[in-house]
């Protein structure tokens, strides 16, 4: 069963966004871009590198370059368990 986004964030995953620049198979002088986004673990980025390997094996357009950004959405200091609430009028 796939983990929810919140479960992934609590396990240390962050949102990784990559822009892949690739050449058209028939027009090598034309560069296109493709945006990929998933939750991944820094600094190894296993999901990103798995996608890049998939691209190189299955997609005809050769990669020119890849740039990416990673953002941890929940850090340990931001998440806490609340046992009660107090209301002030």
JSON list of C-alpha atoms in Angstrom, two decimals:
[
{"chain": "A", "resi": 1, "resn": "UNK", "atom": "CA", "xyz": [0.00, 0.00, 0.00]},
{"chain": "A", "resi": 2, "resn": "UNK", "atom": "CA", "xyz": [1.31, 3.43, -0.91]},
{"chain": "A", "resi": 3, "resn": "UNK", "atom": "CA", "xyz": [2.09, 5.83, 1.90]},
{"chain": "A", "resi": 4, "resn": "UNK", "atom": "CA", "xyz": [0.23, 9.13, 2.08]},
{"chain": "A", "resi": 5, "resn": "UNK", "atom": "CA", "xyz": [2.04, 12.40, 1.47]},
{"chain": "A", "resi": 6, "resn": "UNK", "atom": "CA", "xyz": [1.91, 13.26, 5.18]},
{"chain": "A", "resi": 7, "resn": "UNK", "atom": "CA", "xyz": [3.43, 9.89, 6.14]},
{"chain": "A", "resi": 8, "resn": "UNK", "atom": "CA", "xyz": [6.23, 10.42, 3.64]},
{"chain": "A", "resi": 9, "resn": "UNK", "atom": "CA", "xyz": [6.95, 13.91, 4.98]},
{"chain": "A", "resi": 10, "resn": "UNK", "atom": "CA", "xyz": [7.08, 12.60, 8.55]},
{"chain": "A", "resi": 11, "resn": "UNK", "atom": "CA", "xyz": [9.61, 9.97, 7.41]},
{"chain": "A", "resi": 12, "resn": "UNK", "atom": "CA", "xyz": [11.91, 12.72, 6.12]},
{"chain": "A", "resi": 13, "resn": "UNK", "atom": "CA", "xyz": [10.85, 12.91, 2.49]},
{"chain": "A", "resi": 14, "resn": "UNK", "atom": "CA", "xyz": [10.69, 16.30, 0.80]},
{"chain": "A", "resi": 15, "resn": "UNK", "atom": "CA", "xyz": [9.17, 17.56, -2.41]},
{"chain": "A", "resi": 16, "resn": "UNK", "atom": "CA", "xyz": [11.66, 17.27, -5.27]},
{"chain": "A", "resi": 17, "resn": "UNK", "atom": "CA", "xyz": [11.04, 19.11, -8.53]},
{"chain": "A", "resi": 18, "resn": "UNK", "atom": "CA", "xyz": [13.25, 18.44, -11.53]},
{"chain": "A", "resi": 19, "resn": "UNK", "atom": "CA", "xyz": [13.35, 20.07, -14.94]},
{"chain": "A", "resi": 20, "resn": "UNK", "atom": "CA", "xyz": [14.81, 17.78, -17.56]},
{"chain": "A", "resi": 21, "resn": "UNK", "atom": "CA", "xyz": [16.09, 19.28, -20.81]},
{"chain": "A", "resi": 22, "resn": "UNK", "atom": "CA", "xyz": [16.19, 16.84, -23.69]},
{"chain": "A", "resi": 23, "resn": "UNK", "atom": "CA", "xyz": [16.79, 16.86, -27.42]},
{"chain": "A", "resi": 24, "resn": "UNK", "atom": "CA", "xyz": [14.14, 15.87, -29.92]},
{"chain": "A", "resi": 25, "resn": "UNK", "atom": "CA", "xyz": [14.99, 12.54, -31.61]},
{"chain": "A", "resi": 26, "resn": "UNK", "atom": "CA", "xyz": [14.42, 13.89, -35.14]},
{"chain": "A", "resi": 27, "resn": "UNK", "atom": "CA", "xyz": [15.56, 17.48, -34.49]},
{"chain": "A", "resi": 28, "resn": "UNK", "atom": "CA", "xyz": [18.75, 17.34, -32.40]},
{"chain": "A", "resi": 29, "resn": "UNK", "atom": "CA", "xyz": [19.11, 21.13, -32.36]},
{"chain": "A", "resi": 30, "resn": "UNK", "atom": "CA", "xyz": [15.75, 21.59, -30.56]},
{"chain": "A", "resi": 31, "resn": "UNK", "atom": "CA", "xyz": [15.71, 21.47, -26.76]},
{"chain": "A", "resi": 32, "resn": "UNK", "atom": "CA", "xyz": [12.50, 20.68, -24.90]},
{"chain": "A", "resi": 33, "resn": "UNK", "atom": "CA", "xyz": [11.86, 20.58, -21.18]},
{"chain": "A", "resi": 34, "resn": "UNK", "atom": "CA", "xyz": [9.90, 18.18, -18.98]},
{"chain": "A", "resi": 35, "resn": "UNK", "atom": "CA", "xyz": [8.92, 18.86, -15.36]},
{"chain": "A", "resi": 36, "resn": "UNK", "atom": "CA", "xyz": [8.95, 15.93, -12.90]},
{"chain": "A", "resi": 37, "resn": "UNK", "atom": "CA", "xyz": [7.83, 16.16, -9.27]},
{"chain": "A", "resi": 38, "resn": "UNK", "atom": "CA", "xyz": [7.73, 13.55, -6.49]},
{"chain": "A", "resi": 39, "resn": "UNK", "atom": "CA", "xyz": [8.56, 13.07, -2.82]},
{"chain": "A", "resi": 40, "resn": "UNK", "atom": "CA", "xyz": [12.18, 11.99, -2.41]},
{"chain": "A", "resi": 41, "resn": "UNK", "atom": "CA", "xyz": [14.93, 11.62, 0.20]},
{"chain": "A", "resi": 42, "resn": "UNK", "atom": "CA", "xyz": [17.87, 14.03, 0.18]},
{"chain": "A", "resi": 43, "resn": "UNK", "atom": "CA", "xyz": [20.84, 13.79, -0.37]},
{"chain": "A", "resi": 44, "resn": "UNK", "atom": "CA", "xyz": [20.69, 10.52, -2.35]},
{"chain": "A", "resi": 45, "resn": "UNK", "atom": "CA", "xyz": [17.47, 11.20, -4.34]},
{"chain": "A", "resi": 46, "resn": "UNK", "atom": "CA", "xyz": [16.68, 7.54, -5.18]},
{"chain": "A", "resi": 47, "resn": "UNK", "atom": "CA", "xyz": [13.38, 8.28, -6.93]},
{"chain": "A", "resi": 48, "resn": "UNK", "atom": "CA", "xyz": [14.86, 11.05, -9.07]},
{"chain": "A", "resi": 49, "resn": "UNK", "atom": "CA", "xyz": [17.78, 8.89, -10.21]},
{"chain": "A", "resi": 50, "resn": "UNK", "atom": "CA", "xyz": [15.44, 5.96, -10.86]},
{"chain": "A", "resi": 51, "resn": "UNK", "atom": "CA", "xyz": [13.36, 8.23, -13.13]},
{"chain": "A", "resi": 52, "resn": "UNK", "atom": "CA", "xyz": [16.49, 9.48, -14.93]},
{"chain": "A", "resi": 53, "resn": "UNK", "atom": "CA", "xyz": [17.61, 5.87, -15.50]},
{"chain": "A", "resi": 54, "resn": "UNK", "atom": "CA", "xyz": [14.12, 5.05, -16.85]},
{"chain": "A", "resi": 55, "resn": "UNK", "atom": "CA", "xyz": [14.33, 8.04, -19.20]},
{"chain": "A", "resi": 56, "resn": "UNK", "atom": "CA", "xyz": [17.73, 7.00, -20.53]},
{"chain": "A", "resi": 57, "resn": "UNK", "atom": "CA", "xyz": [16.60, 3.40, -21.12]},
{"chain": "A", "resi": 58, "resn": "UNK", "atom": "CA", "xyz": [13.06, 3.92, -22.50]},
{"chain": "A", "resi": 59, "resn": "UNK", "atom": "CA", "xyz": [12.73, 7.44, -23.96]},
{"chain": "A", "resi": 60, "resn": "UNK", "atom": "CA", "xyz": [14.24, 8.25, -27.35]},
{"chain": "A", "resi": 61, "resn": "UNK", "atom": "CA", "xyz": [15.03, 11.90, -26.60]},
{"chain": "A", "resi": 62, "resn": "UNK", "atom": "CA", "xyz": [18.55, 12.06, -25.12]},
{"chain": "A", "resi": 63, "resn": "UNK", "atom": "CA", "xyz": [18.95, 14.17, -21.98]},
{"chain": "A", "resi": 64, "resn": "UNK", "atom": "CA", "xyz": [20.86, 17.41, -22.30]},
{"chain": "A", "resi": 65, "resn": "UNK", "atom": "CA", "xyz": [20.77, 18.47, -18.64]},
{"chain": "A", "resi": 66, "resn": "UNK", "atom": "CA", "xyz": [18.76, 18.21, -15.42]},
{"chain": "A", "resi": 67, "resn": "UNK", "atom": "CA", "xyz": [18.25, 20.81, -12.73]},
{"chain": "A", "resi": 68, "resn": "UNK", "atom": "CA", "xyz": [16.31, 20.19, -9.56]},
{"chain": "A", "resi": 69, "resn": "UNK", "atom": "CA", "xyz": [15.23, 21.67, -6.25]},
{"chain": "A", "resi": 70, "resn": "UNK", "atom": "CA", "xyz": [14.33, 19.93, -3.02]},
{"chain": "A", "resi": 71, "resn": "UNK", "atom": "CA", "xyz": [12.26, 21.28, -0.13]},
{"chain": "A", "resi": 72, "resn": "UNK", "atom": "CA", "xyz": [11.49, 19.54, 3.14]},
{"chain": "A", "resi": 73, "resn": "UNK", "atom": "CA", "xyz": [7.95, 20.58, 3.91]},
{"chain": "A", "resi": 74, "resn": "UNK", "atom": "CA", "xyz": [7.83, 19.40, 7.52]},
{"chain": "A", "resi": 75, "resn": "UNK", "atom": "CA", "xyz": [10.87, 19.57, 9.76]},
{"chain": "A", "resi": 76, "resn": "UNK", "atom": "CA", "xyz": [11.12, 18.17, 13.30]},
{"chain": "A", "resi": 77, "resn": "UNK", "atom": "CA", "xyz": [10.64, 21.60, 14.90]},
{"chain": "A", "resi": 78, "resn": "UNK", "atom": "CA", "xyz": [7.37, 22.20, 13.05]},
{"chain": "A", "resi": 79, "resn": "UNK", "atom": "CA", "xyz": [5.48, 19.02, 14.00]},
{"chain": "A", "resi": 80, "resn": "UNK", "atom": "CA", "xyz": [4.21, 18.35, 17.51]},
{"chain": "A", "resi": 81, "resn": "UNK", "atom": "CA", "xyz": [1.47, 16.32, 19.06]},
{"chain": "A", "resi": 82, "resn": "UNK", "atom": "CA", "xyz": [-1.23, 18.42, 20.76]},
{"chain": "A", "resi": 83, "resn": "UNK", "atom": "CA", "xyz": [-3.18, 16.77, 23.58]},
{"chain": "A", "resi": 84, "resn": "UNK", "atom": "CA", "xyz": [-5.58, 19.58, 24.34]},
{"chain": "A", "resi": 85, "resn": "UNK", "atom": "CA", "xyz": [-6.75, 23.06, 23.49]},
{"chain": "A", "resi": 86, "resn": "UNK", "atom": "CA", "xyz": [-7.51, 26.10, 25.62]},
{"chain": "A", "resi": 87, "resn": "UNK", "atom": "CA", "xyz": [-10.06, 28.69, 24.55]},
{"chain": "A", "resi": 88, "resn": "UNK", "atom": "CA", "xyz": [-9.74, 32.28, 25.75]},
{"chain": "A", "resi": 89, "resn": "UNK", "atom": "CA", "xyz": [-12.70, 34.61, 25.34]}
]
